[in-house]
Every structure is written in C-alpha cells, then in structure tokens.
Coordinates of C-alpha atoms and ligand atoms in Angstrom, one line a residue:
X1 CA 0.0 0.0 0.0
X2 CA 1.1 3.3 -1.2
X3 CA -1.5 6.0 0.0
X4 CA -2.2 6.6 3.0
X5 CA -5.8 8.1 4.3
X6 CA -6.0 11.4 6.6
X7 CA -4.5 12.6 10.1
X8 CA -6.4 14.4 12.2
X9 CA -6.1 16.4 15.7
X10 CA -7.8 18.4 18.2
X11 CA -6.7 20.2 21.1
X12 CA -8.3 21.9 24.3
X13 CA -6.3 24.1 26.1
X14 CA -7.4 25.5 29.3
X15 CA -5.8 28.3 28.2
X16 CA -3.1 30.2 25.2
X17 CA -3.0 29.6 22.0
X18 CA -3.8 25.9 20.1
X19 CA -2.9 26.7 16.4
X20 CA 0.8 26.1 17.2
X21 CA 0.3 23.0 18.9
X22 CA -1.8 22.0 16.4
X23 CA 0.7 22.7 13.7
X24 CA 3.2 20.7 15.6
X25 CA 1.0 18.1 15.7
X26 CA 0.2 17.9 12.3
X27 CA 4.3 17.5 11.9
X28 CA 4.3 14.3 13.6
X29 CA 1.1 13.3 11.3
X30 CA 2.6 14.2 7.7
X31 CA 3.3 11.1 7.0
X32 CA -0.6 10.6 6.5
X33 CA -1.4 12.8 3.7
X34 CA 0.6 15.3 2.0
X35 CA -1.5 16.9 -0.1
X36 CA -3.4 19.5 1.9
X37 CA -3.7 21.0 5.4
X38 CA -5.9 22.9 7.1
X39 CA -6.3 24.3 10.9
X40 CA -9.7 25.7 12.2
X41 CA -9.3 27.4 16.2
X42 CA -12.3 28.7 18.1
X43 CA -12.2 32.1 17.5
X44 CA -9.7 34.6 15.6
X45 CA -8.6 36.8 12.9
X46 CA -9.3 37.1 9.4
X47 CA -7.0 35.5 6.6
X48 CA -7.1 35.5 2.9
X49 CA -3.7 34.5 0.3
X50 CA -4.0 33.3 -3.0
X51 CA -4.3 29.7 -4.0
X52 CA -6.2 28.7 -0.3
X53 CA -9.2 29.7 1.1
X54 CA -9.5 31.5 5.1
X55 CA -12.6 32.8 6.5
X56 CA -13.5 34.1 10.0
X57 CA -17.1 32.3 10.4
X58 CA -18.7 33.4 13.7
X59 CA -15.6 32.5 16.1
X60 CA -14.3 29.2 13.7
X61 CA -11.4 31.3 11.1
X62 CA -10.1 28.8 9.2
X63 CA -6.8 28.6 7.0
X64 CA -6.3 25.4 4.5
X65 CA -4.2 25.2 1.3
X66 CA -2.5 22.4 -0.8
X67 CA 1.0 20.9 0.1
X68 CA 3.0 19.9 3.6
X69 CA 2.0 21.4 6.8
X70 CA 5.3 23.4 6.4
X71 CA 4.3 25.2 2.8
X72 CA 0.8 26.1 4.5
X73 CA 1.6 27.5 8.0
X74 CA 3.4 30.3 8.3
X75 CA 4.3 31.7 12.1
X76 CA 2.4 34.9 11.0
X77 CA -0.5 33.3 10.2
X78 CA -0.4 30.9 13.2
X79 CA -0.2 33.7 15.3
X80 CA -3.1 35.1 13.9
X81 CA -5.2 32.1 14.4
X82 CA -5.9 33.4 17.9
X83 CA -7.9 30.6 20.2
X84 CA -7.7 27.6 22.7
X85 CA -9.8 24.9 20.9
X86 CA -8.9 24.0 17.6
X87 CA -9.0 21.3 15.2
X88 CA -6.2 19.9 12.2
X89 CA -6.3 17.7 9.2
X90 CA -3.5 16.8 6.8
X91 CA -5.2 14.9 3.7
X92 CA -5.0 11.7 1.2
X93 CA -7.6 12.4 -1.2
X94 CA -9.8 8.8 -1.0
X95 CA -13.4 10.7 -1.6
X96 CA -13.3 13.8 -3.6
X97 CA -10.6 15.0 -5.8
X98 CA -7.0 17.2 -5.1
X99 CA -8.1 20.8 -5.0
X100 CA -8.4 22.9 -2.0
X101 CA -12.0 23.2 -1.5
X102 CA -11.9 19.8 -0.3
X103 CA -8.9 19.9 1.9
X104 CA -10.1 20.3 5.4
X105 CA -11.5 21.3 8.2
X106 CA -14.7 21.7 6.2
X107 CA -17.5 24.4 7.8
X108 CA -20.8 24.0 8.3
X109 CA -23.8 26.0 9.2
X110 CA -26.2 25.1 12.2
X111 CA -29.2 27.2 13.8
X112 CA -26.5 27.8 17.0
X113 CA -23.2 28.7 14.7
X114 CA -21.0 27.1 12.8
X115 CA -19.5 23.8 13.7
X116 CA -15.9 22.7 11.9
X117 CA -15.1 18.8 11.4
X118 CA -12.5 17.1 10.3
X119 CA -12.3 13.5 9.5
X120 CA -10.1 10.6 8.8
X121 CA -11.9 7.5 6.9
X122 CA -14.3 6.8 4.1
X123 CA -18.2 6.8 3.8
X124 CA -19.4 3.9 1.7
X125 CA -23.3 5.8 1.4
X126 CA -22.1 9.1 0.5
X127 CA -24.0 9.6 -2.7
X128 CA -27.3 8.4 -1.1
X129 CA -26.8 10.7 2.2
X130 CA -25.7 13.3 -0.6
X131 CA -29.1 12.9 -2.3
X132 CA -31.0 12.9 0.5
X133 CA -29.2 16.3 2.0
X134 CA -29.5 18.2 -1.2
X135 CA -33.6 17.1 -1.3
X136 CA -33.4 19.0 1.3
X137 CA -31.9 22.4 0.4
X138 CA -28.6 21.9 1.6
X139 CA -26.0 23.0 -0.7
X140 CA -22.6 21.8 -1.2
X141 CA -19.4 23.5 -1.7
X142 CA -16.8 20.2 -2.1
X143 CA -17.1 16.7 -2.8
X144 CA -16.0 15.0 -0.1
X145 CA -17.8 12.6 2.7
X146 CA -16.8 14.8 4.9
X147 CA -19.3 17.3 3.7
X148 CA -21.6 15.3 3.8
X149 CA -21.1 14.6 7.5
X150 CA -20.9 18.3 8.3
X151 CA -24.3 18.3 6.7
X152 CA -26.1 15.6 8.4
X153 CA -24.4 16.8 11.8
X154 CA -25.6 20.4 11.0
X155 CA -29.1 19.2 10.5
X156 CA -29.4 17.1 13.2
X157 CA -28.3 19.8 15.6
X158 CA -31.8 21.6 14.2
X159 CA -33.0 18.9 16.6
X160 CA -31.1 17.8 19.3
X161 CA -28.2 18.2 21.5
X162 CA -25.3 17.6 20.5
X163 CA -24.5 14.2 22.0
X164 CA -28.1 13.2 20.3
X165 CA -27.5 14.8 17.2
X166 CA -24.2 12.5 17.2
X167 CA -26.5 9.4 18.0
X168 CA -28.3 10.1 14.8
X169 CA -25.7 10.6 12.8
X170 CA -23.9 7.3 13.7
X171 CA -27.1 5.5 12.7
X172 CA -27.1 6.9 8.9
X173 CA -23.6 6.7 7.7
X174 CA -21.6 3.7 7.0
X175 CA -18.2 3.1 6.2
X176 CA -15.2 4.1 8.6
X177 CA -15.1 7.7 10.4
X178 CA -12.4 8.6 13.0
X179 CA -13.5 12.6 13.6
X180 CA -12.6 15.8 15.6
X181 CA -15.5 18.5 15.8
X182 CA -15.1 22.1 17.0
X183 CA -18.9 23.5 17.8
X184 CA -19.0 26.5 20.4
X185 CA -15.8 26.4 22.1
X186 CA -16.3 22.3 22.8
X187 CA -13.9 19.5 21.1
X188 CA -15.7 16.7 20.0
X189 CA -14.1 13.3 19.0
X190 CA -16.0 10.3 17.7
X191 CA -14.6 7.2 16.1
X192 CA -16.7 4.7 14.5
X193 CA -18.4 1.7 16.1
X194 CA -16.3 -0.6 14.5
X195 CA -12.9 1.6 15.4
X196 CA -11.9 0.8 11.9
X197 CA -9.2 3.9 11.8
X198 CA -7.5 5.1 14.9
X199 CA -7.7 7.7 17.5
X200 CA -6.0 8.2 20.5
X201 CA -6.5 10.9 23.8
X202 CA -3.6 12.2 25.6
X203 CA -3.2 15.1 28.0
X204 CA -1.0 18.2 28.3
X205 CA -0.1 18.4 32.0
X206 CA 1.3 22.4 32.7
X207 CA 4.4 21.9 29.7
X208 CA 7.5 23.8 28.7
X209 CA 5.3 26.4 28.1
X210 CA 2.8 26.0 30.5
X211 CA 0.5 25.0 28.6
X212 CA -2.6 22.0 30.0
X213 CA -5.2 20.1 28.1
X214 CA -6.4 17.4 26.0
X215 CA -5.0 16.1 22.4
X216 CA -6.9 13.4 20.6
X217 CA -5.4 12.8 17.5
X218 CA -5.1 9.7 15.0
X219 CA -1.7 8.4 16.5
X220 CA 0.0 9.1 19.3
X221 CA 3.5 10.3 18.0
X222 CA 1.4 13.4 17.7
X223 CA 0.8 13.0 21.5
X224 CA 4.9 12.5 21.8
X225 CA 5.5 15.8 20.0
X226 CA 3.9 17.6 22.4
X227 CA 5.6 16.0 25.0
X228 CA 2.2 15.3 25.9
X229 CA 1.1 12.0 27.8
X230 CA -1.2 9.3 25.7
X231 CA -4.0 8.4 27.7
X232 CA -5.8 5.5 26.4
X233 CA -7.5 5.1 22.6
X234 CA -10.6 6.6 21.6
X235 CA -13.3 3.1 21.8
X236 CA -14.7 2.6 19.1
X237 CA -18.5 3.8 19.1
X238 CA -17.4 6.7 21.9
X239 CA -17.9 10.1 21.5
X240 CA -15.2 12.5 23.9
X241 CA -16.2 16.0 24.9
X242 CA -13.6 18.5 26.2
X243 CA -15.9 21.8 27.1
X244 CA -14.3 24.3 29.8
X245 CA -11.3 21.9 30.7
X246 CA -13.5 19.2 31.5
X247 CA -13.3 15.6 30.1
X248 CA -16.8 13.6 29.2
X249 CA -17.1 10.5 28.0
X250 CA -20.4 8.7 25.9
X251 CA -20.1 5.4 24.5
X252 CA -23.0 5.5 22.1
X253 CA -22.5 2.6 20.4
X254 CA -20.6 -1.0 20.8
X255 CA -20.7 -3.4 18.9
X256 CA -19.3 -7.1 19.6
X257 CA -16.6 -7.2 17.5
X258 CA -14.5 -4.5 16.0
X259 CA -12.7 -4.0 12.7
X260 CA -9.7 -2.2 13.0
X261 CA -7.6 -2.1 9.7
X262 CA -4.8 -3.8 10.1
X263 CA -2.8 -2.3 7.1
X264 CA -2.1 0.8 10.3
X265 CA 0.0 -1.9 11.5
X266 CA 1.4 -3.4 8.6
X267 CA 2.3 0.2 6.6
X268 CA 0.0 3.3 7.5
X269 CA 1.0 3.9 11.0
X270 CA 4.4 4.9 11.7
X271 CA 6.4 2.2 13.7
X272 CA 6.7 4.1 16.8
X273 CA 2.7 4.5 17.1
X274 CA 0.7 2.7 20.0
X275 CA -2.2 2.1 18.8
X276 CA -5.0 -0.1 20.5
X277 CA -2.5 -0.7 22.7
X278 CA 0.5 -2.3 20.5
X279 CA 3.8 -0.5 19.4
X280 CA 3.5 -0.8 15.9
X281 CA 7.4 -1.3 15.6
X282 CA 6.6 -4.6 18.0
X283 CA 4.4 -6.1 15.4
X284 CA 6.3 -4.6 12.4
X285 CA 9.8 -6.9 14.0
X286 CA 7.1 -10.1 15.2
X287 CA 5.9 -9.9 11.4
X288 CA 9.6 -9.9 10.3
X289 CA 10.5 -12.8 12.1
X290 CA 7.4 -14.9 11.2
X291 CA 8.4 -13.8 7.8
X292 CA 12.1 -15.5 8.3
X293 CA 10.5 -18.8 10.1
X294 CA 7.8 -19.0 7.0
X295 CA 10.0 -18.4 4.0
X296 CA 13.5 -19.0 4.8
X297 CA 16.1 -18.9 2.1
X298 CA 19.7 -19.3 1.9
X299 CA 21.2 -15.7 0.9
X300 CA 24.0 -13.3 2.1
X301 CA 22.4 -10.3 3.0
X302 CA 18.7 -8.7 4.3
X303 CA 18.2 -5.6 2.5
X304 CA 14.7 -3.3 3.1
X305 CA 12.7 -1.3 0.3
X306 CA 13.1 1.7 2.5
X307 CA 11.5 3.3 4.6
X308 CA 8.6 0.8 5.2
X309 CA 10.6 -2.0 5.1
X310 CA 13.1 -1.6 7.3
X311 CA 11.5 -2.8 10.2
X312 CA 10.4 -6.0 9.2
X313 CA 13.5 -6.5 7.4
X314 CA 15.7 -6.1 11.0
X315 CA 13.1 -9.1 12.3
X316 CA 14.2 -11.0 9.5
X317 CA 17.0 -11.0 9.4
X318 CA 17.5 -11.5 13.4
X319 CA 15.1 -14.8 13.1
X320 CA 17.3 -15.7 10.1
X321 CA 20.5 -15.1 11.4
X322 CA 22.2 -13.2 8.1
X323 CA 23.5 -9.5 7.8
X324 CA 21.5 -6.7 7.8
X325 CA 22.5 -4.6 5.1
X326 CA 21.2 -1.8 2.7
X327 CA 20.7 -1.9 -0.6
X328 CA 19.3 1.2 -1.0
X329 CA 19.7 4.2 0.2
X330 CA 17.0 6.8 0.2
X331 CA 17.2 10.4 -1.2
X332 CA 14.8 12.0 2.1
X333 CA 14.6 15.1 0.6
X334 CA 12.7 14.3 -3.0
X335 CA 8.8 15.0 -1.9
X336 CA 6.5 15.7 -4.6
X337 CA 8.2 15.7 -7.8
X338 CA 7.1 15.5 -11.6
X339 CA 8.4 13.6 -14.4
X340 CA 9.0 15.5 -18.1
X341 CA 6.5 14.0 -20.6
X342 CA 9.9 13.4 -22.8
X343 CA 11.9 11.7 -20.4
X344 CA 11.7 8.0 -21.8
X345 CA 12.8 5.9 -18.8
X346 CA 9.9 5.8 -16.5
X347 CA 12.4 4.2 -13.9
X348 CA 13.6 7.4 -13.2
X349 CA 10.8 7.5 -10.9
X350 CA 12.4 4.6 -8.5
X351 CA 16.2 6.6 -9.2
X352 CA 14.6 9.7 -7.6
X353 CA 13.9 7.9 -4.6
X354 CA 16.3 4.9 -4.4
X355 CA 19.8 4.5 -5.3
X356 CA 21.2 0.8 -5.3
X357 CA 24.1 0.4 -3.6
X358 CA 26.5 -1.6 -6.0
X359 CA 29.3 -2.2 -3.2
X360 CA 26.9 -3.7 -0.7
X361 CA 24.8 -5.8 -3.4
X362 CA 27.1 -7.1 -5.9
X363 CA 27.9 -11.0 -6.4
X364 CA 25.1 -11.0 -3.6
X365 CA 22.4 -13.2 -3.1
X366 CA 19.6 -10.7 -1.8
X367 CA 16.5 -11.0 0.9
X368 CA 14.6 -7.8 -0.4
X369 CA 12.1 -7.0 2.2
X370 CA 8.8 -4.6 1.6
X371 CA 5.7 -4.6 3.3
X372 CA 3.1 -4.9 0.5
X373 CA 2.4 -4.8 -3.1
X374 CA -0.3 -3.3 -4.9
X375 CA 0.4 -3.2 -8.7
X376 CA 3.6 -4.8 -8.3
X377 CA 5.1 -2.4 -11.3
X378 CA 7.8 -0.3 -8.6
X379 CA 8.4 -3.6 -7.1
X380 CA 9.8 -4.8 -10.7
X381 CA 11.7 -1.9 -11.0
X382 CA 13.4 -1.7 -7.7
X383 CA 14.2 -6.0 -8.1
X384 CA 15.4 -5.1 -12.3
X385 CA 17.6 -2.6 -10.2
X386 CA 18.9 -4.2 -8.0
X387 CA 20.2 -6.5 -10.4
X388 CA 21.4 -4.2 -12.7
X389 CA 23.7 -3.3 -9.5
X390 CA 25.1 -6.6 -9.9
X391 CA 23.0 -8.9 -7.0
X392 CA 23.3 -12.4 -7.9
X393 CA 19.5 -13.4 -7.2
X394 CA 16.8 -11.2 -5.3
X395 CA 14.5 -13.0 -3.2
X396 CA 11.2 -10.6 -2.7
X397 CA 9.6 -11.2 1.1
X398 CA 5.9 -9.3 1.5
X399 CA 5.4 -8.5 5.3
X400 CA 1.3 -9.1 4.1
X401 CA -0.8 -11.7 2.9
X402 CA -1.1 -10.7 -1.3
X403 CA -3.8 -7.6 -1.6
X404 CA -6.7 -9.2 -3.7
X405 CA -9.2 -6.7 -3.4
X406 CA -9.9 -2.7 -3.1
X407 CA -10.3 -0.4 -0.1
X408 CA -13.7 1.1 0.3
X409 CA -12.5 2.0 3.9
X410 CA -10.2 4.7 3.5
X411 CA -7.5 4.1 1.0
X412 CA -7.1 4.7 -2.3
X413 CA -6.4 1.5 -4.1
X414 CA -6.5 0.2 -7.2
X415 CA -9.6 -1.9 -8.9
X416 CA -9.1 -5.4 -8.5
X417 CA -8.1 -5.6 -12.5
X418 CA -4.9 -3.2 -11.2
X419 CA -4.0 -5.1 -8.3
X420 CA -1.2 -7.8 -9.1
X421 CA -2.3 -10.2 -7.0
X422 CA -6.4 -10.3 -7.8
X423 CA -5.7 -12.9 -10.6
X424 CA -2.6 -14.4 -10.8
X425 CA -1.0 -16.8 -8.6
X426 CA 2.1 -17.0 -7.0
X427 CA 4.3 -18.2 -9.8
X428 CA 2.9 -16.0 -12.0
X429 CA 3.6 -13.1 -9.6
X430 CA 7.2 -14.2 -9.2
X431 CA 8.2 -14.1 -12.6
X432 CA 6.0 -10.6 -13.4
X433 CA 8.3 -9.6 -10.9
X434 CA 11.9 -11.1 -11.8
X435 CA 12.7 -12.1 -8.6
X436 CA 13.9 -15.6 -7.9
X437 CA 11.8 -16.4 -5.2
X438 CA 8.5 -14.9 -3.5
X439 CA 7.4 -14.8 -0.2
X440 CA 4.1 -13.3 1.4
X441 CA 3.4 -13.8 5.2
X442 CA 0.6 -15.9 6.0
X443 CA -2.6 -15.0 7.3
X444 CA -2.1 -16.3 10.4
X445 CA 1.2 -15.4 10.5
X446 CA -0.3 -11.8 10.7
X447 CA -2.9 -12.2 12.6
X448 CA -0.6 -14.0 15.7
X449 CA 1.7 -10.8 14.7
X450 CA -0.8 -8.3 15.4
X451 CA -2.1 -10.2 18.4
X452 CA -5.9 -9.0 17.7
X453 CA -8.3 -12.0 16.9
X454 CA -9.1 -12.0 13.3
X455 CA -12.7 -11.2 13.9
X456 CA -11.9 -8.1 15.7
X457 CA -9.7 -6.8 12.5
X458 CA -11.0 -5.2 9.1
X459 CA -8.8 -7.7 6.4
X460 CA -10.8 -7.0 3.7
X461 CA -8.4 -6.1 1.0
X462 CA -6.8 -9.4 2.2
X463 CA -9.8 -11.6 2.4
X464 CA -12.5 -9.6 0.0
X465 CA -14.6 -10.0 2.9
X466 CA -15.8 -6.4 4.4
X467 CA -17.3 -5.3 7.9
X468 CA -19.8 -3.2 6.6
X469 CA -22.4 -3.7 3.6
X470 CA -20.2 -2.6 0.4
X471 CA -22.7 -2.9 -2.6
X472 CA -21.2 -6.2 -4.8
X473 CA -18.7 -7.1 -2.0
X474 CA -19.5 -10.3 0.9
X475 CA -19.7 -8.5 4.4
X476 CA -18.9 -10.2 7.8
X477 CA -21.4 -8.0 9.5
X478 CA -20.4 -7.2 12.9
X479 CA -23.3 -6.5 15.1
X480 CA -23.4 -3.1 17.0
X481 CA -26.0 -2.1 19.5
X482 CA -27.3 1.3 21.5
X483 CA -26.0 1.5 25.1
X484 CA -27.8 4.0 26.8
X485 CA -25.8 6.9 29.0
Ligands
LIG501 S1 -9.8 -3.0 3.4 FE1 -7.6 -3.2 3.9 S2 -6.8 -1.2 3.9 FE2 -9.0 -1.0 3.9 S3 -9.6 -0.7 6.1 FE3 -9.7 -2.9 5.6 S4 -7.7 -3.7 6.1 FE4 -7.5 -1.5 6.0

C-alpha cells in the first residue's frame, strides 16, 4: 500500500493559543497525507492568500491550502489564528478530488453557529446521504464525505443536542469515520463503532510552556510531539467532549466485534505509534521474524525497500541469522516531484527515490524486504535494479498476505483488474516480478503478529470479505448495539 488516508487532531487548552500546537501536531502526522492542510481554532482573525481559502465564520477562522503542513503555515498566520480549541487535518484524497476546497476542516452551518469537522476514513453511502441532503436544500461547496457529514451533523443539531444529534448521525452513515468536531468552544471526537481507523487521547499536563489540556489525535507520536502524555484510545462507538477543561465521555454505540484495519499496522501507522494498545514497531519486528521462520532462504544479506521495510527486514534477518545490510539508500529530501513527458525511462521514478548500492549488493544473493504490493510495477523496478547493480538473485519477502481486493475503507487502491495479486497466482507473480523467489506472510502469521483475533480486525483487501455492507462485496457483518448513558 502506497497511499495513506487522513491525520487528524484536536486540542483543548485551558488556556493560550492551540494553532501552534496544532501545527506541531500535524508534523508528527505528515506522513498521512501530504497533499493538503488545514487548521480551524475557536475564535480569531481574518486570513485571505491566494491559492487557499481562510474565513473568519462566527468565532471558527479557518486557514487550509495544498502541500506539507510546512508550505501552509506560516508563524504569522499561526499567530493570527488566535484561540484555545482548535482542530487539524492533513489529507490523502480517497473521496473527492486534489483541490483545495476539499482539503479540510470543512465548515458547516447550524441554527447555534458554525461547527468545523474534520475527519479521517471513508463513507461507503455518501452519494445516497448526498441525495438525500440536497432534497433537502442543503448545498454543497466540495465533494467529499466529509461534507456530507458536516451536513447531516448540522441538520441534526436543528433537533437535538449535541450528544443526540451525534446518536443520529452514527445511525445513517456507514463506512469508517475517525472525527474531531469544533462547535462553540467544545472538542468533540468520535470514532466509528467498528474503530476501523485510529484515535487516541492524551493530555497536556502544565508543559515547557505552561501549557494543559487534552490532544486526541489519530496516533500518538502526535501526542509525543507535544511531550504530551497518551491516555488510552478513543473506543470505538465513543464520543469524547472537552468543554471548559473538562473531560466527558459517551459510548453510544458497541458493537461485539471490531474491525480495525490492520494495514495501520502493517504500513499506515508509523512504527513508533501505540495504537490499540501495541507499538507498531513490535508487530512490524514479530511480522519480520514470522516472515524469516515461513519463508526462509539461503542468501547473504537482508536488505529493506526503504522506509517501510526496514522494520520488518531487521526481524528478518535477526530470526534468520544473516547480515542486515542496505541496498538502498533513500534520497529524504525528494517530496512531490514531476516527471518531463519526454523523459523516456519511467524508472527514473524509482532513481529519484532509491539509489542501489552496488558495493553492498554485488555477487550477492539478496532477501529484499517490503511490506506490501499493490500493482507490483515499482516492485519490478526496484528488483530489475537491483540486479542491474550486480546482485546475484533477489529473493522478494511481502510483510502481508497478497492484496486481492480494493479499499472502500479509506485508502485509495486500485480496482481489483490493477491489483497484481487479484488474478494471478504465486508463480505468476514471481516471474511478473523477476525475482527468484517470493514470499508473502501468511494469514495467520499476521494475525498472531498483530495479536488481535481475526474477527476483531477489518482484512478485507486481504480476504474480500468487508465489515460493513459494500454494494457487490461479501460483508462479515459485525453486530453493533445502542447503550444508553
Ligand atoms: S480493506 Fe484493507 S486497507 Fe481498507 S480498512 Fe480494511 S484492512 Fe485497511
């Protein structure tokens, strides 16, 4: 996997400024989406700059734009966003395309204000919610799922409270929704009833800058950066509200199993996020090693596809007792690039980012270690270079079970036609690849790695079987019910 979904944050302080905290925040959660962020605070002055789009709406101004946190933010225009409570989002687009009236947070209108939201996941009933919303009069200005959650929050707030009007909301969409809501000077968080993407609570305690509150936030290096202290996760079906420096809790909804996505472990999350409760470099080294004990092979040297191999690659070759090595080292300071329509050799795509190191492969027989493949076409190109460095035979090992089927969840893969692994089989894969030998971890080899039972974890890409009703997909419905509060 390749793309990654959203990161989102929210912070309450009981007091100073939370856009720069925020920002910080948003740092540790780059690695999520890169191409937009946005920062909405509780009250504040007035932005405008070409290219993004600011507004000061009743106490919620707003500043979003397209690139890194870093191109967005400026220290001016931080200090300008003057308020306690705010809300961040660095996007993946995965509903809605790359402009910047979808980044986000998105606004909405309600009879008491303006609430702002910001949300990491995927609807699967947008279009029919859409529909619905627009019967209604409701007009849209981007076309995400988001919006359409802003909406159907906004409306219900015509009715109820806001705990109720979260209730109903809950009830009507379907898919995965990890969320941070700023409404009249209150943080909300709510994560789905399924806790399909993350979301984690820590607290400030009187810092550096003597600053105290809450952070919730998708992973809790952005709690780290803060030098903050993670609490616990966010349950899935719970709603957190942070008014006045106080802490309230209302699990709205649980279900009996869960369905967390395990590719957070496997790729999304970085390796030094606790999430659920696991340090994802743990299961990252356990997944290496079961990777060594299920496809062992006689070779010279363990090499990662950097960066996301590198931890499995160091269980590997541990279990396996041969050298870790590089192979490759990675140019860190490529980011977003573009290719010139005459440049013939698409491989300088791979050069950009990779360079094979000819002095540590050559003569060499080669464990390459990865993570994933999705199309499989980089994967040829980084084993073709390898060799072309001189490495005697390249052996691939895949720290996942193959990826037979799309994300409706919150990623944005390929059709099943694109994926490698949707129709061929494992020979054919090894030779569309050139290596001399393939490995994938097994299914229960991840699952025992992770240490979650498998009913508790969303596999679908894995097992084309889905937690939630995708139209022409097989669902393993997971049943939720209402606890009252
Ligand atoms: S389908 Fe795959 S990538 Fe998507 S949420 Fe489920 S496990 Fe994660």
């Amino acid at each position: 996997m390749k793309k990654e979904g959203c990161g989102i944050v929210g912070i309450a302080l009981e007091q100073g400024n939370a856009a720069l905290p925020i920002f910080y925040a948003l740092y540790a959660l780059q690695h999520r989406g890169q191409e937009s962020a946005g920062i909405a605070v509780s009250s504040g002055a007035k932005e405008e700059k070409e290219n993004e789009i600011s507004g000061n709406v009743r106490d919620i101004p707003l500043i979003k734009g397209m690139g890194f946190v870093y191109e967005v933010f400026s220290t001016q225009r931080l200090e300008s966003q003057k308020g306690n409570i705010g809300i961040g989002h660095v996007r993946y687009s995965t509903t809605g395309a790359s402009k910047v009236e979808n980044a986000e947070p998105l606004l909405a209108n309600y009879r008491g204000g303006k609430i702002a939201i910001a949300h990491n996941g995927n609807l699967v009933n947008t279009a029919e919610m859409r529909r619905e919303l627009e019967r209604d009069g409701r007009i849209f200005h981007s076309d995400t799922d988001t919006e359409v959650i802003a909406q159907l929050l906004a409306k219900e707030l015509m009715k109820h409270d806001p705990i109720e009007a979260i209730r109903e909301l809950m009830k009507r969409v379907i898919g995965s929704y990890s969320l941070v809501i700023l409404m009249n000077n209150t943080l909300i968080a709510v994560r789905d009833p399924l806790g399909i993407k993350p979301l984690c609570l820590g607290e400030i305690k009187d810092d550096e800058n003597g600053r105290s509150g809450y952070i919730i936030a998708s992973e809790s290096p952005a709690i780290d950066m803060l030098n903050a202290s993670l609490i616990r996760d966010v349950r899935p079906g719970e709603v957190l509200m942070v008014k006045g420096g106080d802490l309230e809790s209302y699990q709205l909804y649980r279900g009996k199993n869960t369905a967390h996505c395990v590719f957070e472990y496997i790729y999304f999350a970085r390796a030094d996020s606790v999430l659920d409760g696991r340090l994802v470099y743990g299961v990252r080294m356990k997944i290496g090693e079961r990777l060594a004990e299920e496809h062992g092979v006689e070779a010279d040297m363990v090499s990662p596809v950097p960066d996301s191999g590198i931890t499995f690659a160091i269980g590997y070759a541990k279990r396996a007792k041969i050298d870790y090595m590089e192979g490759f080292i990675k140019n860190r300071y490529v980011g977003r690039t573009f290719i010139m329509p005459e440049e013939s050799s698409r491989d300088i795509a791979v050069r950009l980012k990779l360079n094979a190191v000819r002095a540590n492969v050559e003569g060499k027989r080669v464990v390459l270690v990865d993570d994933s493949i999705v199309r499989g076409t980089t994967s040829r190109r980084i084993v073709d270079y390898l060799k072309e460095k001189g490495a005697k035979e390249v052996h691939l090992r895949i720290g996942s079970p193959p990826i037979i089927a799309p994300c409706y969840l919150g990623i944005n893969t390929p059709t099943r036609e694109e994926l490698l692994a949707s129709k061929r089989n494992l020979d054919e894969i090894c030779e569309f690849l050139n290596a001399d030998s393939i490995g994938y971890l097994s299914m229960e080899g991840l699952i025992d790695s992770v240490g979650i039972e498998a009913n508790n974890l969303c596999l679908g890409c894995l097992t084309e079987k889905y937690p939630v009703e995708i139209p022409g997909e097989v669902c393993i419905a997971r049943q939720l019910k209402l606890t009252q509060f």
